[in-house]
PDB file of N, CA and C in Angstrom:
ATOM      1  N   MET A   1      15.902  -4.811  23.474  1.00  0.00           N
ATOM      2  CA  MET A   1      14.781  -3.702  23.066  1.00  0.00           C
ATOM      3  C   MET A   1      12.930  -4.032  23.286  1.00  0.00           C
ATOM      4  N   THR A   2      12.475  -3.204  24.335  1.00  0.00           N
ATOM      5  CA  THR A   2      11.405  -3.140  24.144  1.00  0.00           C
ATOM      6  C   THR A   2      10.353  -2.565  23.273  1.00  0.00           C
ATOM      7  N   LEU A   3       8.783  -3.121  22.386  1.00  0.00           N
ATOM      8  CA  LEU A   3       8.812  -2.085  21.955  1.00  0.00           C
ATOM      9  C   LEU A   3       6.943  -1.972  22.912  1.00  0.00           C
ATOM     10  N   ALA A   4       6.722  -1.412  22.816  1.00  0.00           N
ATOM     11  CA  ALA A   4       4.853  -1.211  23.497  1.00  0.00           C
ATOM     12  C   ALA A   4       3.954  -0.585  22.974  1.00  0.00           C
ATOM     13  N   PHE A   5       2.671  -0.744  22.768  1.00  0.00           N
ATOM     14  CA  PHE A   5       1.772  -0.327  22.067  1.00  0.00           C
ATOM     15  C   PHE A   5       0.373  -0.306  22.650  1.00  0.00           C
ATOM     16  N   GLU A   6      -0.788   0.123  22.557  1.00  0.00           N
ATOM     17  CA  GLU A   6      -2.484   0.057  22.744  1.00  0.00           C
ATOM     18  C   GLU A   6      -2.324  -0.727  21.292  1.00  0.00           C
ATOM     19  N   PRO A   7      -3.536  -1.858  21.773  1.00  0.00           N
ATOM     20  CA  PRO A   7      -3.679  -2.829  20.696  1.00  0.00           C
ATOM     21  C   PRO A   7      -5.250  -1.858  20.292  1.00  0.00           C
ATOM     22  N   GLY A   8      -5.424  -2.274  18.595  1.00  0.00           N
ATOM     23  CA  GLY A   8      -6.703  -1.447  17.532  1.00  0.00           C
ATOM     24  C   GLY A   8      -7.696  -1.874  18.299  1.00  0.00           C
ATOM     25  N   ASP A   9      -8.433  -2.205  17.964  1.00  0.00           N
ATOM     26  CA  ASP A   9     -10.438  -2.557  18.101  1.00  0.00           C
ATOM     27  C   ASP A   9     -10.277  -4.112  18.115  1.00  0.00           C
ATOM     28  N   ARG A  10      -9.633  -4.172  16.321  1.00  0.00           N
ATOM     29  CA  ARG A  10      -9.661  -5.573  16.214  1.00  0.00           C
ATOM     30  C   ARG A  10      -9.186  -6.750  17.390  1.00  0.00           C
ATOM     31  N   PHE A  11      -8.259  -6.379  17.603  1.00  0.00           N
ATOM     32  CA  PHE A  11      -7.139  -7.251  19.119  1.00  0.00           C
ATOM     33  C   PHE A  11      -8.540  -6.474  19.807  1.00  0.00           C
ATOM     34  N   LEU A  12      -9.365  -5.947  20.397  1.00  0.00           N
ATOM     35  CA  LEU A  12      -9.814  -5.954  21.369  1.00  0.00           C
ATOM     36  C   LEU A  12     -11.240  -6.586  21.594  1.00  0.00           C
ATOM     37  N   GLU A  13     -11.499  -6.222  20.408  1.00  0.00           N
ATOM     38  CA  GLU A  13     -12.745  -7.552  19.530  1.00  0.00           C
ATOM     39  C   GLU A  13     -12.546  -8.922  19.732  1.00  0.00           C
ATOM     40  N   ALA A  14     -11.169  -9.393  19.677  1.00  0.00           N
ATOM     41  CA  ALA A  14     -11.768 -10.200  19.724  1.00  0.00           C
ATOM     42  C   ALA A  14     -10.926 -11.369  20.681  1.00  0.00           C
ATOM     43  N   VAL A  15     -10.172 -10.054  21.630  1.00  0.00           N
ATOM     44  CA  VAL A  15      -9.895 -10.350  23.433  1.00  0.00           C
ATOM     45  C   VAL A  15     -11.901 -10.427  23.753  1.00  0.00           C
ATOM     46  N   ASP A  16     -12.872  -9.709  23.513  1.00  0.00           N
ATOM     47  CA  ASP A  16     -13.999 -10.040  23.878  1.00  0.00           C
ATOM     48  C   ASP A  16     -14.658 -11.283  23.751  1.00  0.00           C
ATOM     49  N   ASP A  17     -14.739 -11.119  22.069  1.00  0.00           N
ATOM     50  CA  ASP A  17     -15.179 -12.626  21.616  1.00  0.00           C
ATOM     51  C   ASP A  17     -14.574 -13.715  22.527  1.00  0.00           C
ATOM     52  N   TRP A  18     -12.731 -14.242  22.881  1.00  0.00           N
ATOM     53  CA  TRP A  18     -12.176 -14.987  23.247  1.00  0.00           C
ATOM     54  C   TRP A  18     -12.350 -15.244  24.784  1.00  0.00           C
ATOM     55  N   SER A  19     -12.673 -13.605  25.585  1.00  0.00           N
ATOM     56  CA  SER A  19     -13.397 -14.123  26.956  1.00  0.00           C
ATOM     57  C   SER A  19     -14.383 -14.679  26.828  1.00  0.00           C
ATOM     58  N   ASP A  20     -15.832 -14.641  25.943  1.00  0.00           N
ATOM     59  CA  ASP A  20     -16.687 -15.151  26.086  1.00  0.00           C
ATOM     60  C   ASP A  20     -16.774 -16.153  25.277  1.00  0.00           C
ATOM     61  N   GLN A  21     -16.042 -16.685  24.610  1.00  0.00           N
ATOM     62  CA  GLN A  21     -16.087 -18.059  24.517  1.00  0.00           C
ATOM     63  C   GLN A  21     -15.037 -19.101  25.727  1.00  0.00           C
ATOM     64  N   ARG A  22     -15.067 -18.564  26.357  1.00  0.00           N
ATOM     65  CA  ARG A  22     -13.731 -19.313  26.884  1.00  0.00           C
ATOM     66  C   ARG A  22     -14.206 -19.050  28.962  1.00  0.00           C
ATOM     67  N   MET A  23     -15.108 -18.594  28.822  1.00  0.00           N
ATOM     68  CA  MET A  23     -15.508 -18.018  30.014  1.00  0.00           C
ATOM     69  C   MET A  23     -14.481 -17.172  31.130  1.00  0.00           C
ATOM     70  N   MET A  24     -13.755 -16.702  30.304  1.00  0.00           N
ATOM     71  CA  MET A  24     -12.860 -16.036  31.505  1.00  0.00           C
ATOM     72  C   MET A  24     -12.709 -14.336  31.335  1.00  0.00           C
ATOM     73  N   ASP A  25     -11.631 -13.493  32.308  1.00  0.00           N
ATOM     74  CA  ASP A  25     -11.759 -12.235  32.978  1.00  0.00           C
ATOM     75  C   ASP A  25     -11.133 -11.943  31.696  1.00  0.00           C
ATOM     76  N   HIS A  26     -10.854 -10.161  31.230  1.00  0.00           N
ATOM     77  CA  HIS A  26     -10.989  -9.613  30.800  1.00  0.00           C
ATOM     78  C   HIS A  26      -9.275  -9.829  30.563  1.00  0.00           C
ATOM     79  N   GLU A  27      -8.795  -9.918  31.331  1.00  0.00           N
ATOM     80  CA  GLU A  27      -7.739  -9.319  31.198  1.00  0.00           C
ATOM     81  C   GLU A  27      -6.957 -10.851  31.201  1.00  0.00           C
ATOM     82  N   GLN A  28      -7.178 -11.585  31.412  1.00  0.00           N
ATOM     83  CA  GLN A  28      -7.040 -13.005  31.388  1.00  0.00           C
ATOM     84  C   GLN A  28      -6.453 -13.288  30.155  1.00  0.00           C
ATOM     85  N   ALA A  29      -7.332 -12.470  28.844  1.00  0.00           N
ATOM     86  CA  ALA A  29      -7.463 -12.858  27.768  1.00  0.00           C
ATOM     87  C   ALA A  29      -6.855 -11.725  27.162  1.00  0.00           C
ATOM     88  N   ILE A  30      -6.952 -10.939  27.644  1.00  0.00           N
ATOM     89  CA  ILE A  30      -5.713  -9.434  26.534  1.00  0.00           C
ATOM     90  C   ILE A  30      -3.998 -10.444  26.910  1.00  0.00           C
ATOM     91  N   GLU A  31      -4.191 -11.178  27.843  1.00  0.00           N
ATOM     92  CA  GLU A  31      -2.621 -11.815  27.620  1.00  0.00           C
ATOM     93  C   GLU A  31      -2.680 -12.983  27.289  1.00  0.00           C
ATOM     94  N   THR A  32      -3.517 -13.712  26.692  1.00  0.00           N
ATOM     95  CA  THR A  32      -3.633 -15.061  25.965  1.00  0.00           C
ATOM     96  C   THR A  32      -3.210 -15.022  23.858  1.00  0.00           C
ATOM     97  N   LYS A  33      -4.030 -13.578  24.017  1.00  0.00           N
ATOM     98  CA  LYS A  33      -4.399 -13.296  22.255  1.00  0.00           C
ATOM     99  C   LYS A  33      -2.983 -12.618  22.637  1.00  0.00           C
ATOM    100  N   ALA A  34      -2.535 -11.730  23.163  1.00  0.00           N
ATOM    101  CA  ALA A  34      -1.424 -10.973  22.859  1.00  0.00           C
ATOM    102  C   ALA A  34      -0.378 -12.221  23.065  1.00  0.00           C
ATOM    103  N   GLU A  35      -0.217 -13.408  23.459  1.00  0.00           N
ATOM    104  CA  GLU A  35       0.780 -14.271  23.517  1.00  0.00           C
ATOM    105  C   GLU A  35       0.507 -15.047  22.759  1.00  0.00           C
ATOM    106  N   GLN A  36      -0.757 -15.516  21.456  1.00  0.00           N
ATOM    107  CA  GLN A  36      -1.650 -16.133  20.818  1.00  0.00           C
ATOM    108  C   GLN A  36      -0.108 -15.371  19.500  1.00  0.00           C
ATOM    109  N   ALA A  37      -0.930 -13.983  19.770  1.00  0.00           N
ATOM    110  CA  ALA A  37      -0.667 -13.329  17.946  1.00  0.00           C
ATOM    111  C   ALA A  37       1.306 -13.348  17.496  1.00  0.00           C
ATOM    112  N   LEU A  38       1.600 -12.174  19.310  1.00  0.00           N
ATOM    113  CA  LEU A  38       2.985 -12.226  18.809  1.00  0.00           C
ATOM    114  C   LEU A  38       3.414 -13.911  18.755  1.00  0.00           C
ATOM    115  N   LEU A  39       3.005 -15.234  18.996  1.00  0.00           N
ATOM    116  CA  LEU A  39       4.022 -16.136  18.941  1.00  0.00           C
ATOM    117  C   LEU A  39       3.816 -16.583  17.548  1.00  0.00           C
ATOM    118  N   GLU A  40       2.527 -16.274  16.912  1.00  0.00           N
ATOM    119  CA  GLU A  40       2.111 -16.154  15.646  1.00  0.00           C
ATOM    120  C   GLU A  40       3.481 -15.436  14.734  1.00  0.00           C
ATOM    121  N   ILE A  41       2.926 -14.535  15.088  1.00  0.00           N
ATOM    122  CA  ILE A  41       3.773 -13.425  14.316  1.00  0.00           C
ATOM    123  C   ILE A  41       5.814 -14.045  15.183  1.00  0.00           C
ATOM    124  N   GLU A  42       6.188 -14.336  15.343  1.00  0.00           N
ATOM    125  CA  GLU A  42       7.847 -15.294  15.704  1.00  0.00           C
ATOM    126  C   GLU A  42       7.990 -16.304  14.862  1.00  0.00           C
ATOM    127  N   HIS A  43       6.618 -16.876  15.010  1.00  0.00           N
ATOM    128  CA  HIS A  43       6.937 -17.889  14.173  1.00  0.00           C
ATOM    129  C   HIS A  43       7.200 -17.659  13.011  1.00  0.00           C
ATOM    130  N   LEU A  44       6.187 -17.341  12.618  1.00  0.00           N
ATOM    131  CA  LEU A  44       6.663 -16.900  11.406  1.00  0.00           C
ATOM    132  C   LEU A  44       8.187 -16.247  10.478  1.00  0.00           C
ATOM    133  N   VAL A  45       8.629 -15.021  11.396  1.00  0.00           N
ATOM    134  CA  VAL A  45       9.525 -14.925  11.517  1.00  0.00           C
ATOM    135  C   VAL A  45      11.115 -15.690  11.449  1.00  0.00           C
ATOM    136  N   ARG A  46      11.404 -16.295  12.187  1.00  0.00           N
ATOM    137  CA  ARG A  46      12.096 -17.177  12.648  1.00  0.00           C
ATOM    138  C   ARG A  46      11.468 -18.857  13.558  1.00  0.00           C
ATOM    139  N   ASP A  47      10.368 -18.933  12.583  1.00  0.00           N
ATOM    140  CA  ASP A  47       9.951 -20.245  13.571  1.00  0.00           C
ATOM    141  C   ASP A  47      10.343 -20.827  14.499  1.00  0.00           C
ATOM    142  N   VAL A  48       9.775 -20.013  15.537  1.00  0.00           N
ATOM    143  CA  VAL A  48       9.344 -20.150  17.231  1.00  0.00           C
ATOM    144  C   VAL A  48       8.242 -21.092  17.079  1.00  0.00           C
ATOM    145  N   GLU A  49       8.265 -22.092  17.942  1.00  0.00           N
ATOM    146  CA  GLU A  49       6.720 -22.368  18.555  1.00  0.00           C
ATOM    147  C   GLU A  49       6.655 -22.663  20.201  1.00  0.00           C
ATOM    148  N   ASP A  50       7.904 -22.581  20.732  1.00  0.00           N
ATOM    149  CA  ASP A  50       7.674 -22.320  21.931  1.00  0.00           C
ATOM    150  C   ASP A  50       7.445 -21.120  22.868  1.00  0.00           C
ATOM    151  N   PRO A  51       6.162 -21.113  23.762  1.00  0.00           N
ATOM    152  CA  PRO A  51       5.470 -19.799  24.246  1.00  0.00           C
ATOM    153  C   PRO A  51       6.594 -18.848  24.799  1.00  0.00           C
ATOM    154  N   ASP A  52       7.359 -20.279  25.513  1.00  0.00           N
ATOM    155  CA  ASP A  52       8.733 -19.407  26.378  1.00  0.00           C
ATOM    156  C   ASP A  52       9.341 -18.929  25.882  1.00  0.00           C
ATOM    157  N   ASP A  53       9.258 -19.144  24.558  1.00  0.00           N
ATOM    158  CA  ASP A  53      10.579 -18.419  23.355  1.00  0.00           C
ATOM    159  C   ASP A  53       9.881 -17.286  23.507  1.00  0.00           C
ATOM    160  N   ILE A  54       9.118 -16.033  23.645  1.00  0.00           N
ATOM    161  CA  ILE A  54       8.798 -15.001  23.605  1.00  0.00           C
ATOM    162  C   ILE A  54       8.792 -14.590  24.997  1.00  0.00           C
ATOM    163  N   ALA A  55       9.155 -13.115  25.163  1.00  0.00           N
ATOM    164  CA  ALA A  55       8.875 -12.106  25.889  1.00  0.00           C
ATOM    165  C   ALA A  55       8.248 -11.204  25.649  1.00  0.00           C
ATOM    166  N   PHE A  56       7.225 -10.798  26.606  1.00  0.00           N
ATOM    167  CA  PHE A  56       5.957 -10.278  26.072  1.00  0.00           C
ATOM    168  C   PHE A  56       5.364 -10.099  27.467  1.00  0.00           C
ATOM    169  N   GLY A  57       4.198  -8.646  27.969  1.00  0.00           N
ATOM    170  CA  GLY A  57       3.822  -8.184  29.292  1.00  0.00           C
ATOM    171  C   GLY A  57       2.857  -7.705  28.920  1.00  0.00           C
ATOM    172  N   VAL A  58       1.477  -7.619  29.651  1.00  0.00           N
ATOM    173  CA  VAL A  58       0.725  -6.740  29.396  1.00  0.00           C
ATOM    174  C   VAL A  58      -0.028  -5.992  30.697  1.00  0.00           C
ATOM    175  N   GLU A  59       0.314  -4.425  30.429  1.00  0.00           N
ATOM    176  CA  GLU A  59      -0.290  -3.521  31.381  1.00  0.00           C
ATOM    177  C   GLU A  59      -1.601  -2.293  31.219  1.00  0.00           C
ATOM    178  N   GLY A  60      -2.531  -3.502  32.056  1.00  0.00           N
ATOM    179  CA  GLY A  60      -4.438  -2.430  31.221  1.00  0.00           C
ATOM    180  C   GLY A  60      -3.661  -3.024  29.834  1.00  0.00           C
ATOM    181  N   THR A  61      -4.396  -2.347  29.136  1.00  0.00           N
ATOM    182  CA  THR A  61      -4.869  -3.347  27.518  1.00  0.00           C
ATOM    183  C   THR A  61      -2.866  -2.633  26.359  1.00  0.00           C
ATOM    184  N   GLU A  62      -2.147  -1.788  27.446  1.00  0.00           N
ATOM    185  CA  GLU A  62      -0.823  -1.721  26.550  1.00  0.00           C
ATOM    186  C   GLU A  62      -0.148  -3.617  27.018  1.00  0.00           C
ATOM    187  N   ILE A  63       0.634  -3.528  25.577  1.00  0.00           N
ATOM    188  CA  ILE A  63       1.079  -4.719  25.253  1.00  0.00           C
ATOM    189  C   ILE A  63       2.719  -4.265  25.018  1.00  0.00           C
ATOM    190  N   ARG A  64       3.714  -4.914  25.593  1.00  0.00           N
ATOM    191  CA  ARG A  64       5.278  -4.700  25.666  1.00  0.00           C
ATOM    192  C   ARG A  64       5.777  -5.864  25.156  1.00  0.00           C
ATOM    193  N   HIS A  65       6.218  -6.087  23.785  1.00  0.00           N
ATOM    194  CA  HIS A  65       7.685  -7.202  23.760  1.00  0.00           C
ATOM    195  C   HIS A  65       8.307  -7.260  23.073  1.00  0.00           C
ATOM    196  N   ASP A  66       9.695  -7.716  23.752  1.00  0.00           N
ATOM    197  CA  ASP A  66      10.856  -7.651  23.924  1.00  0.00           C
ATOM    198  C   ASP A  66      11.279  -8.706  22.452  1.00  0.00           C
ATOM    199  N   PRO A  67      11.118  -8.106  21.276  1.00  0.00           N
ATOM    200  CA  PRO A  67      11.322  -9.012  19.899  1.00  0.00           C
ATOM    201  C   PRO A  67      12.441  -9.869  19.764  1.00  0.00           C
ATOM    202  N   SER A  68      12.819 -10.788  18.814  1.00  0.00           N
ATOM    203  CA  SER A  68      13.920 -11.392  19.253  1.00  0.00           C
ATOM    204  C   SER A  68      14.579 -10.928  18.091  1.00  0.00           C
ATOM    205  N   GLU A  69      15.927 -11.243  17.849  1.00  0.00           N
ATOM    206  CA  GLU A  69      16.835 -10.636  17.033  1.00  0.00           C
ATOM    207  C   GLU A  69      16.125 -10.233  15.561  1.00  0.00           C
ATOM    208  N   GLU A  70      15.305 -11.778  15.303  1.00  0.00           N
ATOM    209  CA  GLU A  70      15.193 -11.981  14.215  1.00  0.00           C
ATOM    210  C   GLU A  70      14.290 -10.814  13.485  1.00  0.00           C
ATOM    211  N   LEU A  71      12.795 -10.644  14.706  1.00  0.00           N
ATOM    212  CA  LEU A  71      11.606  -9.874  14.016  1.00  0.00           C
ATOM    213  C   LEU A  71      11.836  -8.401  14.115  1.00  0.00           C
ATOM    214  N   ALA A  72      12.975  -8.161  15.406  1.00  0.00           N
ATOM    215  CA  ALA A  72      13.575  -7.107  15.413  1.00  0.00           C
ATOM    216  C   ALA A  72      14.170  -6.710  13.997  1.00  0.00           C
ATOM    217  N   GLU A  73      14.858  -7.261  13.805  1.00  0.00           N
ATOM    218  CA  GLU A  73      15.224  -6.489  11.913  1.00  0.00           C
ATOM    219  C   GLU A  73      14.527  -6.382  11.629  1.00  0.00           C
ATOM    220  N   PHE A  74      13.713  -7.858  11.097  1.00  0.00           N
ATOM    221  CA  PHE A  74      11.780  -7.806  10.546  1.00  0.00           C
ATOM    222  C   PHE A  74      11.714  -6.287  10.543  1.00  0.00           C
ATOM    223  N   LEU A  75      11.311  -5.800  11.985  1.00  0.00           N
ATOM    224  CA  LEU A  75      10.161  -5.159  12.064  1.00  0.00           C
ATOM    225  C   LEU A  75      10.675  -3.390  11.513  1.00  0.00           C
ATOM    226  N   ASP A  76      12.087  -3.517  11.712  1.00  0.00           N
ATOM    227  CA  ASP A  76      12.774  -2.211  11.485  1.00  0.00           C
ATOM    228  C   ASP A  76      12.888  -1.974   9.663  1.00  0.00           C
ATOM    229  N   ALA A  77      13.107  -3.230   9.278  1.00  0.00           N
ATOM    230  CA  ALA A  77      12.603  -3.272   7.740  1.00  0.00           C
ATOM    231  C   ALA A  77      11.832  -2.773   7.290  1.00  0.00           C
ATOM    232  N   GLN A  78      10.185  -2.850   7.974  1.00  0.00           N
ATOM    233  CA  GLN A  78       9.317  -2.380   7.575  1.00  0.00           C
ATOM    234  C   GLN A  78       9.164  -1.418   8.655  1.00  0.00           C
ATOM    235  N   ALA A  79       9.261  -0.401   8.747  1.00  0.00           N
ATOM    236  CA  ALA A  79       9.699   0.219   9.511  1.00  0.00           C
ATOM    237  C   ALA A  79       9.862   1.440   8.768  1.00  0.00           C
ATOM    238  N   GLU A  80      11.477   1.395   8.132  1.00  0.00           N
ATOM    239  CA  GLU A  80      11.691   1.702   7.049  1.00  0.00           C
ATOM    240  C   GLU A  80      11.323   1.988   5.777  1.00  0.00           C
ATOM    241  N   GLU A  81      10.399   0.838   5.229  1.00  0.00           N
ATOM    242  CA  GLU A  81       9.861   1.092   3.675  1.00  0.00           C
ATOM    243  C   GLU A  81       8.715   2.188   4.244  1.00  0.00           C
ATOM    244  N   SER A  82       7.564   1.569   5.384  1.00  0.00           N
ATOM    245  CA  SER A  82       6.865   2.446   5.413  1.00  0.00           C
ATOM    246  C   SER A  82       7.011   3.762   6.268  1.00  0.00           C
ATOM    247  N   GLY A  83       7.832   3.593   6.802  1.00  0.00           N
ATOM    248  CA  GLY A  83       8.125   5.486   7.567  1.00  0.00           C
ATOM    249  C   GLY A  83       6.903   5.447   9.007  1.00  0.00           C
ATOM    250  N   LEU A  84       6.803   4.219   9.387  1.00  0.00           N
ATOM    251  CA  LEU A  84       5.760   4.462  11.100  1.00  0.00           C
ATOM    252  C   LEU A  84       7.124   3.829  11.792  1.00  0.00           C
ATOM    253  N   PRO A  85       6.925   3.703  13.230  1.00  0.00           N
ATOM    254  CA  PRO A  85       8.022   3.708  13.400  1.00  0.00           C
ATOM    255  C   PRO A  85       7.646   1.988  14.185  1.00  0.00           C
ATOM    256  N   PRO A  86       8.603   1.052  14.454  1.00  0.00           N
ATOM    257  CA  PRO A  86       8.703  -0.109  14.869  1.00  0.00           C
ATOM    258  C   PRO A  86       7.407  -0.894  15.550  1.00  0.00           C
ATOM    259  N   GLU A  87       7.099  -0.303  16.776  1.00  0.00           N
ATOM    260  CA  GLU A  87       5.700   0.010  17.145  1.00  0.00           C
ATOM    261  C   GLU A  87       4.724  -0.197  16.730  1.00  0.00           C
ATOM    262  N   ALA A  88       4.127   0.952  15.672  1.00  0.00           N
ATOM    263  CA  ALA A  88       3.321   0.378  14.925  1.00  0.00           C
ATOM    264  C   ALA A  88       3.660  -0.314  14.038  1.00  0.00           C
ATOM    265  N   VAL A  89       4.468  -0.783  13.255  1.00  0.00           N
ATOM    266  CA  VAL A  89       4.309  -1.762  12.636  1.00  0.00           C
ATOM    267  C   VAL A  89       4.051  -3.298  13.388  1.00  0.00           C
ATOM    268  N   LEU A  90       4.674  -3.316  14.157  1.00  0.00           N
ATOM    269  CA  LEU A  90       4.668  -4.574  15.482  1.00  0.00           C
ATOM    270  C   LEU A  90       2.921  -4.876  16.152  1.00  0.00           C
ATOM    271  N   LYS A  91       2.141  -3.507  15.678  1.00  0.00           N
ATOM    272  CA  LYS A  91       0.851  -3.013  16.752  1.00  0.00           C
ATOM    273  C   LYS A  91       0.215  -3.959  15.760  1.00  0.00           C
ATOM    274  N   LEU A  92       0.215  -3.446  13.853  1.00  0.00           N
ATOM    275  CA  LEU A  92      -0.728  -3.911  13.071  1.00  0.00           C
ATOM    276  C   LEU A  92      -0.377  -5.049  12.487  1.00  0.00           C
ATOM    277  N   HIS A  93       0.771  -6.093  12.990  1.00  0.00           N
ATOM    278  CA  HIS A  93       0.570  -7.440  13.266  1.00  0.00           C
ATOM    279  C   HIS A  93      -0.107  -8.019  13.637  1.00  0.00           C
ATOM    280  N   VAL A  94       0.379  -8.145  14.972  1.00  0.00           N
ATOM    281  CA  VAL A  94      -0.739  -8.078  16.149  1.00  0.00           C
ATOM    282  C   VAL A  94      -2.411  -8.213  16.205  1.00  0.00           C
ATOM    283  N   ASP A  95      -3.075  -6.610  15.772  1.00  0.00           N
ATOM    284  CA  ASP A  95      -4.336  -6.615  14.583  1.00  0.00           C
ATOM    285  C   ASP A  95      -4.826  -7.844  14.373  1.00  0.00           C
ATOM    286  N   LEU A  96      -3.239  -7.798  13.055  1.00  0.00           N
ATOM    287  CA  LEU A  96      -3.434  -8.566  12.139  1.00  0.00           C
ATOM    288  C   LEU A  96      -3.932  -9.947  12.447  1.00  0.00           C
ATOM    289  N   PHE A  97      -3.252 -10.779  13.893  1.00  0.00           N
ATOM    290  CA  PHE A  97      -3.607 -12.153  13.795  1.00  0.00           C
ATOM    291  C   PHE A  97      -4.158 -12.006  15.717  1.00  0.00           C
ATOM    292  N   ALA A  98      -5.408 -10.797  15.393  1.00  0.00           N
ATOM    293  CA  ALA A  98      -5.806 -11.118  16.700  1.00  0.00           C
ATOM    294  C   ALA A  98      -6.864 -11.867  16.781  1.00  0.00           C
ATOM    295  N   ARG A  99      -7.611 -12.636  15.104  1.00  0.00           N
ATOM    296  CA  ARG A  99      -8.488 -13.565  15.839  1.00  0.00           C
ATOM    297  C   ARG A  99      -8.093 -15.378  15.240  1.00  0.00           C
ATOM    298  N   VAL A 100      -6.417 -15.321  15.801  1.00  0.00           N
ATOM    299  CA  VAL A 100      -5.842 -16.754  15.796  1.00  0.00           C
ATOM    300  C   VAL A 100      -6.582 -17.356  16.719  1.00  0.00           C
ATOM    301  N   PHE A 101      -7.436 -18.911  16.597  1.00  0.00           N
ATOM    302  CA  PHE A 101      -7.618 -19.613  17.043  1.00  0.00           C
ATOM    303  C   PHE A 101      -9.231 -19.311  17.402  1.00  0.00           C
ATOM    304  N   LEU A 102      -9.669 -18.178  17.043  1.00  0.00           N
ATOM    305  CA  LEU A 102     -11.007 -17.723  17.287  1.00  0.00           C
ATOM    306  C   LEU A 102     -12.341 -18.628  16.576  1.00  0.00           C
ATOM    307  N   ASP A 103     -13.473 -19.370  16.737  1.00  0.00           N
ATOM    308  CA  ASP A 103     -14.208 -19.572  16.110  1.00  0.00           C
ATOM    309  C   ASP A 103     -15.136 -18.503  15.406  1.00  0.00           C
ATOM    310  N   ASP A 104     -15.298 -18.015  13.941  1.00  0.00           N
ATOM    311  CA  ASP A 104     -15.256 -17.335  13.198  1.00  0.00           C
ATOM    312  C   ASP A 104     -16.225 -17.817  12.611  1.00  0.00           C
ATOM    313  N   ASP A 105     -16.964 -18.499  12.645  1.00  0.00           N
ATOM    314  CA  ASP A 105     -18.056 -19.296  11.491  1.00  0.00           C
ATOM    315  C   ASP A 105     -19.402 -18.610  11.165  1.00  0.00           C
ATOM    316  N   GLN A 106     -19.300 -17.607  12.353  1.00  0.00           N
ATOM    317  CA  GLN A 106     -20.601 -17.252  12.414  1.00  0.00           C
ATOM    318  C   GLN A 106     -20.489 -15.623  11.845  1.00  0.00           C
ATOM    319  N   LYS A 107     -19.135 -15.323  12.125  1.00  0.00           N
ATOM    320  CA  LYS A 107     -18.426 -13.721  11.142  1.00  0.00           C
ATOM    321  C   LYS A 107     -18.263 -13.535  10.385  1.00  0.00           C
ATOM    322  N   ARG A 108     -18.216 -15.103   9.642  1.00  0.00           N
ATOM    323  CA  ARG A 108     -17.810 -14.935   7.878  1.00  0.00           C
ATOM    324  C   ARG A 108     -18.517 -14.316   7.097  1.00  0.00           C
ATOM    325  N   PRO A 109     -18.225 -13.904   5.976  1.00  0.00           N
ATOM    326  CA  PRO A 109     -18.639 -13.116   5.320  1.00  0.00           C
ATOM    327  C   PRO A 109     -19.439 -14.062   3.736  1.00  0.00           C
ATOM    328  N   PRO A 110     -20.933 -13.816   3.751  1.00  0.00           N
ATOM    329  CA  PRO A 110     -21.220 -15.485   2.467  1.00  0.00           C
ATOM    330  C   PRO A 110     -20.521 -15.457   1.480  1.00  0.00           C
ATOM    331  N   GLY A 111     -19.958 -16.609   1.122  1.00  0.00           N
ATOM    332  CA  GLY A 111     -19.567 -17.117   0.427  1.00  0.00           C
ATOM    333  C   GLY A 111     -18.141 -17.342   0.647  1.00  0.00           C
ATOM    334  N   ALA A 112     -17.391 -16.793   1.529  1.00  0.00           N
ATOM    335  CA  ALA A 112     -16.022 -17.269   1.727  1.00  0.00           C
ATOM    336  C   ALA A 112     -15.835 -18.574   2.162  1.00  0.00           C
ATOM    337  N   PRO A 113     -14.448 -18.821   1.837  1.00  0.00           N
ATOM    338  CA  PRO A 113     -14.087 -20.495   1.681  1.00  0.00           C
ATOM    339  C   PRO A 113     -14.297 -20.560   2.963  1.00  0.00           C
ATOM    340  N   PRO A 114     -14.031 -22.223   3.274  1.00  0.00           N
ATOM    341  CA  PRO A 114     -14.175 -22.747   4.757  1.00  0.00           C
ATOM    342  C   PRO A 114     -12.486 -23.089   5.101  1.00  0.00           C
ATOM    343  N   THR A 115     -12.226 -22.474   6.434  1.00  0.00           N
ATOM    344  CA  THR A 115     -11.894 -22.467   6.588  1.00  0.00           C
ATOM    345  C   THR A 115     -11.158 -23.804   6.989  1.00  0.00           C
TER     346      THR A 115
END
C-alpha cells in the first residue's frame, strides 16, 4: 500500500529552515525532511533505525510512502478512530515531526524548557 499526500505549511516551513541552515536546494531539503519524519514515525511504531528500511519518494512536494505492515495497521486504526483517511493521518504525523533535527532555539517561546 502506498500512501501519498501533500505536506502542510509546518513541514514546508521546516524544509525552508533546513535548506537555509544546510545551504542545500529545496528539492533535496524536502527529501531529507521527509526521510527524517518518516524514519521517526516508523521508529516509534516498529523501532526501525535504518533509513534503508523505509520506502518513500518525493515528487515536487508530494510525499509517497510505503508504510511497514506495523505502521499501516497503526494508521488504519487511527483512521478508523478519527474518520480520516490513512493518508491524512500520516500527513498529520509527518507535519508533527517536521522540525526534528532543526536548531529551533531562536523560535522557542519564552519560558519553554530547554531541549
